Tab-separated table of C-alpha atoms in Angstrom:
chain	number	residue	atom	x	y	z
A	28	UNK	CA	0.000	0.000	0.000
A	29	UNK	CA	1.317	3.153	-1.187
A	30	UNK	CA	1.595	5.937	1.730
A	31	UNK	CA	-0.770	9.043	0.822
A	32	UNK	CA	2.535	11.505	1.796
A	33	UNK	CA	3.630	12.743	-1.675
A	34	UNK	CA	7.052	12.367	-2.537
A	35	UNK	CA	9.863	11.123	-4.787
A	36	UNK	CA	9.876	7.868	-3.440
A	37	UNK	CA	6.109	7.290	-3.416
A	38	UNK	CA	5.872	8.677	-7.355
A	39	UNK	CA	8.319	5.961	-8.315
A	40	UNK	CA	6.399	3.323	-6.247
A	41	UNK	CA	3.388	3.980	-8.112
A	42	UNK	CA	4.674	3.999	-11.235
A	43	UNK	CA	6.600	0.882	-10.662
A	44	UNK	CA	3.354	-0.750	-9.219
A	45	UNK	CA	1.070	1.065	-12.478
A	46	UNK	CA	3.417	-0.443	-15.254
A	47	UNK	CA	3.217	-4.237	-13.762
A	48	UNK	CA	-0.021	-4.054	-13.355
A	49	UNK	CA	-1.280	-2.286	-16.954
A	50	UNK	CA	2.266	-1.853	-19.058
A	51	UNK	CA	4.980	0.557	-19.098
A	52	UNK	CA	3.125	2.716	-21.495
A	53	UNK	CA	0.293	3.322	-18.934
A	54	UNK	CA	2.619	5.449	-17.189
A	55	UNK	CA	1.973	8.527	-17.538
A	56	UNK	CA	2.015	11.664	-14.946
A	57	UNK	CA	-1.784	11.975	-15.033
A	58	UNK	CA	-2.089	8.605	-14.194
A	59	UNK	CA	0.358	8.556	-11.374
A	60	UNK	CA	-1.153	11.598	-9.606
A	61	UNK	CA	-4.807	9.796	-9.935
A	62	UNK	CA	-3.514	7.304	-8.176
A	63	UNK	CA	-2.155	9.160	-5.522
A	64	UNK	CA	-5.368	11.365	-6.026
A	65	UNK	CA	-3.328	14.857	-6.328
A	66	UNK	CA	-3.144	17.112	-9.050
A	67	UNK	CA	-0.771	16.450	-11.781
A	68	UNK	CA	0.830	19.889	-10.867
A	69	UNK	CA	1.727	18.483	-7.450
A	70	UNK	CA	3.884	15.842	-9.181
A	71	UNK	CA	6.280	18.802	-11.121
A	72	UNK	CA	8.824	19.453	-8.087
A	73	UNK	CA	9.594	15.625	-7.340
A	74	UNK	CA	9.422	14.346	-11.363
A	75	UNK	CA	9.170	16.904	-13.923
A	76	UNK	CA	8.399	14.575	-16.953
A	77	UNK	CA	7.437	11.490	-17.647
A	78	UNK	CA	11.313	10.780	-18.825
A	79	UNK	CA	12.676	11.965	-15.183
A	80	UNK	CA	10.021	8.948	-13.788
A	81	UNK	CA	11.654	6.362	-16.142
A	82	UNK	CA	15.018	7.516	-15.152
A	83	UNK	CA	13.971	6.972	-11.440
A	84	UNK	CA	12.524	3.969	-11.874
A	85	UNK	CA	15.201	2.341	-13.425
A	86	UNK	CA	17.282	3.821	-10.241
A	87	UNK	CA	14.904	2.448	-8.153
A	88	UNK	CA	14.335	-1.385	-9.887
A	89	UNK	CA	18.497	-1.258	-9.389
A	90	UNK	CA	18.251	-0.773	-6.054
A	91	UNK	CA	16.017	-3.444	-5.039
A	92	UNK	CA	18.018	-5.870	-7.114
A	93	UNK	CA	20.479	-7.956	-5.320
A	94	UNK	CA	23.409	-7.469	-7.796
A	95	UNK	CA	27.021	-7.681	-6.544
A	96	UNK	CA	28.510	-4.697	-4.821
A	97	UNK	CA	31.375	-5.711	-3.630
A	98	UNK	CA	34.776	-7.222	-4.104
A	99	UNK	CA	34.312	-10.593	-6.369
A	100	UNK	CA	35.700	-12.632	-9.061
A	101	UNK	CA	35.178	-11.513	-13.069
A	102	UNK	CA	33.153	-14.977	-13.416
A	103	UNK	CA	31.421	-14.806	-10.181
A	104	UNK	CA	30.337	-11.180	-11.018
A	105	UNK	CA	28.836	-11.814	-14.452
A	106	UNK	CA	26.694	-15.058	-12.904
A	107	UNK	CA	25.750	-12.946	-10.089
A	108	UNK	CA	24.547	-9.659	-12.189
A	109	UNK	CA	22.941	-11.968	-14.840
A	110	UNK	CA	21.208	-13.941	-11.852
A	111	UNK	CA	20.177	-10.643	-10.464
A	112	UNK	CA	18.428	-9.335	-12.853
A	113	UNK	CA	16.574	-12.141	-13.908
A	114	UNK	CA	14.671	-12.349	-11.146
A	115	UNK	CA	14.213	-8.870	-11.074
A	116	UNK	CA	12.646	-9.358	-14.473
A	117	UNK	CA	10.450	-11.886	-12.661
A	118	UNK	CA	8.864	-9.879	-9.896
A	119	UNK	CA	8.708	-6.400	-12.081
A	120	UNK	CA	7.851	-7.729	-15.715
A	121	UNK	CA	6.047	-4.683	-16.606
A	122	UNK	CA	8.722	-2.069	-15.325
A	123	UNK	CA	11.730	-3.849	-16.035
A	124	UNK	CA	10.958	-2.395	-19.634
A	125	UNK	CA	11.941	0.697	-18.649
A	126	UNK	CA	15.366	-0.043	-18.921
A	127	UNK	CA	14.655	-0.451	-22.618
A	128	UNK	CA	14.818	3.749	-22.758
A	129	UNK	CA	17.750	4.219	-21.180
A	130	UNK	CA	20.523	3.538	-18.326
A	131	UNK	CA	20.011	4.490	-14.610
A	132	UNK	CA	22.360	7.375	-13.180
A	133	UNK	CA	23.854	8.206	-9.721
A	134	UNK	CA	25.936	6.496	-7.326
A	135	UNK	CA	23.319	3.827	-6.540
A	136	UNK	CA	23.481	2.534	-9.739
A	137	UNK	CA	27.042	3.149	-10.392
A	138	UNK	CA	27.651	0.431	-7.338
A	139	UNK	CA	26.971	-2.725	-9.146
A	140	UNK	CA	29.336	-1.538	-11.902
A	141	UNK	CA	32.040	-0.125	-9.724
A	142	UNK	CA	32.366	-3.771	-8.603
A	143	UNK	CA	32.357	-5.408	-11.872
A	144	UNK	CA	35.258	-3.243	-13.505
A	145	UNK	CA	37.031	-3.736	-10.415
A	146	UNK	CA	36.567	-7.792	-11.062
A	147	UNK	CA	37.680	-7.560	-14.665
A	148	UNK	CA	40.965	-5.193	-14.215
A	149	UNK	CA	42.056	-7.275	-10.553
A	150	UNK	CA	41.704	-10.236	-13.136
A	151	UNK	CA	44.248	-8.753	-15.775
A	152	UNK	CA	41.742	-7.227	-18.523
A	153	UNK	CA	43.117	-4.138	-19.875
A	154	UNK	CA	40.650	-0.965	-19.505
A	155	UNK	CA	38.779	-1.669	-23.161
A	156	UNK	CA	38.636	-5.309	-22.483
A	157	UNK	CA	36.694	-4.465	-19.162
A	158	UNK	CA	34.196	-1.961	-20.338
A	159	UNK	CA	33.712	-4.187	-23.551
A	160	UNK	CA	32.957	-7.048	-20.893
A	161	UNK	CA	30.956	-5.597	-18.980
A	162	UNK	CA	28.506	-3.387	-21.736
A	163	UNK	CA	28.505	-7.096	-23.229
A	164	UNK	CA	26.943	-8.778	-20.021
A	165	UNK	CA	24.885	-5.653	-19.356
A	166	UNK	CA	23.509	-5.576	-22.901
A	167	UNK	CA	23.019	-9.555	-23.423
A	168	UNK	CA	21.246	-10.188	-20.108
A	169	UNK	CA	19.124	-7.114	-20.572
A	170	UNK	CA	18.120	-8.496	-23.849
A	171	UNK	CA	17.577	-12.037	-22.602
A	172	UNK	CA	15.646	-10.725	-19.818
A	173	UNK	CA	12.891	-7.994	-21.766
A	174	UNK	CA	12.297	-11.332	-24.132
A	175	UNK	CA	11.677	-13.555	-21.433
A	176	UNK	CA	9.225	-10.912	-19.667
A	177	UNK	CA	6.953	-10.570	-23.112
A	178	UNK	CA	4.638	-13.321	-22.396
A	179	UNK	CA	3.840	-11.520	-18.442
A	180	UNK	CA	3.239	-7.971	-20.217
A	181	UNK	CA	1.258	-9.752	-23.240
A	182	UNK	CA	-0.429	-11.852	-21.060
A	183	UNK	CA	0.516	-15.023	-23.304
A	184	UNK	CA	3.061	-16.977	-24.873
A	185	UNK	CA	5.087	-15.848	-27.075
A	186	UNK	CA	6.371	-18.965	-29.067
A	187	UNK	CA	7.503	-19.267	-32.792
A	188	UNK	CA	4.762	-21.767	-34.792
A	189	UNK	CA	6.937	-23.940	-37.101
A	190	UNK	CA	3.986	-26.719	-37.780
A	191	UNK	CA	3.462	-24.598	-40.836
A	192	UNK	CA	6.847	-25.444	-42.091
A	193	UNK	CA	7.500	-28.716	-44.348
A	194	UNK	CA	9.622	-31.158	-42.131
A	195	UNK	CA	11.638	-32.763	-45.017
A	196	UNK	CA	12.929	-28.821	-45.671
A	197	UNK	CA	13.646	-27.607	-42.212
A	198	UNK	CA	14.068	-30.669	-40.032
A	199	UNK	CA	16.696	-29.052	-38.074
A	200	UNK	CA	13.978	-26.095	-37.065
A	201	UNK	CA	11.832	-29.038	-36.001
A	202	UNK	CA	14.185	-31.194	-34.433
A	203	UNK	CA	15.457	-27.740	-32.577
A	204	UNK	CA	11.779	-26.523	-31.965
A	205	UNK	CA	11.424	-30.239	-29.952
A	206	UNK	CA	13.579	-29.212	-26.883
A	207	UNK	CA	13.104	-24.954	-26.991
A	208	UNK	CA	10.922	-25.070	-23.926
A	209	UNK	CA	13.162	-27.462	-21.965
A	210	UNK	CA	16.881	-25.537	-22.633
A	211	UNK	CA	17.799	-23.035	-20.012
A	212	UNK	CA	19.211	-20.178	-22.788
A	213	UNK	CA	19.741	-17.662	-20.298
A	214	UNK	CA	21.947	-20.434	-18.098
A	215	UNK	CA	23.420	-20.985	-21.579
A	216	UNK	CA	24.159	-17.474	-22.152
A	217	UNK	CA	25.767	-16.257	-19.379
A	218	UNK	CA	28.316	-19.658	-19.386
A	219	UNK	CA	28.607	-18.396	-22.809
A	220	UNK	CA	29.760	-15.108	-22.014
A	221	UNK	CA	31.984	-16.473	-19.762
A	222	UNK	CA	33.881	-18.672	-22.100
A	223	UNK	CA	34.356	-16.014	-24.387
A	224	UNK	CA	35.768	-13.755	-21.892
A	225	UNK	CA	38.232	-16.071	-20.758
A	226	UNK	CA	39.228	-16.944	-24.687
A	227	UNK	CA	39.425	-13.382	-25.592
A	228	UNK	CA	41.587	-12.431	-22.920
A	229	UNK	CA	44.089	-15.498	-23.685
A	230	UNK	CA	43.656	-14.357	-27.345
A	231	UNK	CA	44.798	-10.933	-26.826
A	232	UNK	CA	47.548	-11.924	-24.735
A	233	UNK	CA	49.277	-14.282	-26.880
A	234	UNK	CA	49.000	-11.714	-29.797
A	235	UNK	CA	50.563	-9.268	-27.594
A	236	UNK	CA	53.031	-11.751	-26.627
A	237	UNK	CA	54.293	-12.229	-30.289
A	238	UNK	CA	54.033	-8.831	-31.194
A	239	UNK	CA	56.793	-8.212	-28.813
């Protein structure tokens, strides 16, 4: 329940609660203040636009999720973030998407990522090597995560329909399409990203190796 006292805090709440319950896109200023049943004028000194909501609520679904903060392994990290936000994606389908417009800012958000570059250079990546690892993880599990919340904000599944598709041309698609609800892909994913992390860095560092 949503305290009547208007502020910051309670603005973000409700638009949190509004876009899991109806959609991102039924947040909208006018909608959060007849919820809080204030005038849409009241909401101007805590959120200014609709954009300035977004931004907070992206702060604010950060916040809540238990991503890693502190000092931990490159691997550990990425399984930890990925792990994170899944199951942020989970209990806020609807306003997870609002990470889709943008990144959050401040130092509450900053945390999380403070601790990841600090995994990837302890662990020997150079400076490009750690921001490329970490927008790559950041990007890919963000991805993963918006697909696997479609069927909550759609309220159904969204599955590809290959029984329109002759067999005896795409029985790979069909033999494929057999186990697509049983395979983990995000577990898949993030042991991907892992893997190709580890080869990268070994590949850079046997080029530099020759080079000198």
């Amino acid at each position: 329940m949503i305290s009547p006292r208007l502020s910051r805090e309670n603005i973000v709440a409700v638009a949190i609660e509004m876009a899991d319950e109806e959609g991102l896109a039924s947040v909208t200023l006018r909608g959060i203040a007849a919820r809080l049943a204030v005038h849409v004028t009241s909401l101007y000194n805590h959120v200014p636009t609709k954009e300035a909501v977004l931004e907070e609520m992206t702060a604010a679904l950060l916040a809540e999720a238990k991503l890693p903060t502190g000092p931990v392994t490159w691997q550990d990290w990425v399984r930890e973030f990925a792990a994170g936000m899944r199951a942020l994606g989970r209990k806020h389908p609807g306003a997870f998407e609002a990470f889709h417009y943008g990144p959050a800012k401040g130092e509450c958000a900053a945390v999380p990522f403070e601790s990841g570059f600090a995994a990837f250079r302890s662990a020997g990546f150079d400076a490009a090597s750690t921001y490329g690892a970490v927008k790559a993880t950041v990007v890919a599990v963000l991805g993963h995560v918006l697909e696997d919340t479609v069927p909550a904000r759609n309220r159904k599944v969204a599955r590809t329909d290959v029984s329109g598709l002759p067999i005896e041309r795409f029985p790979n698609v069909h033999s494929v399409n057999r186990v697509a609800g049983k395979t983990d892909t995000f577990a898949y994913l993030v042991e991907a990203l892992i893997a190709g992390f580890a080869a990268t860095k070994k590949g850079r560092a046997r080029r530099k190796a020759v080079s000198n």
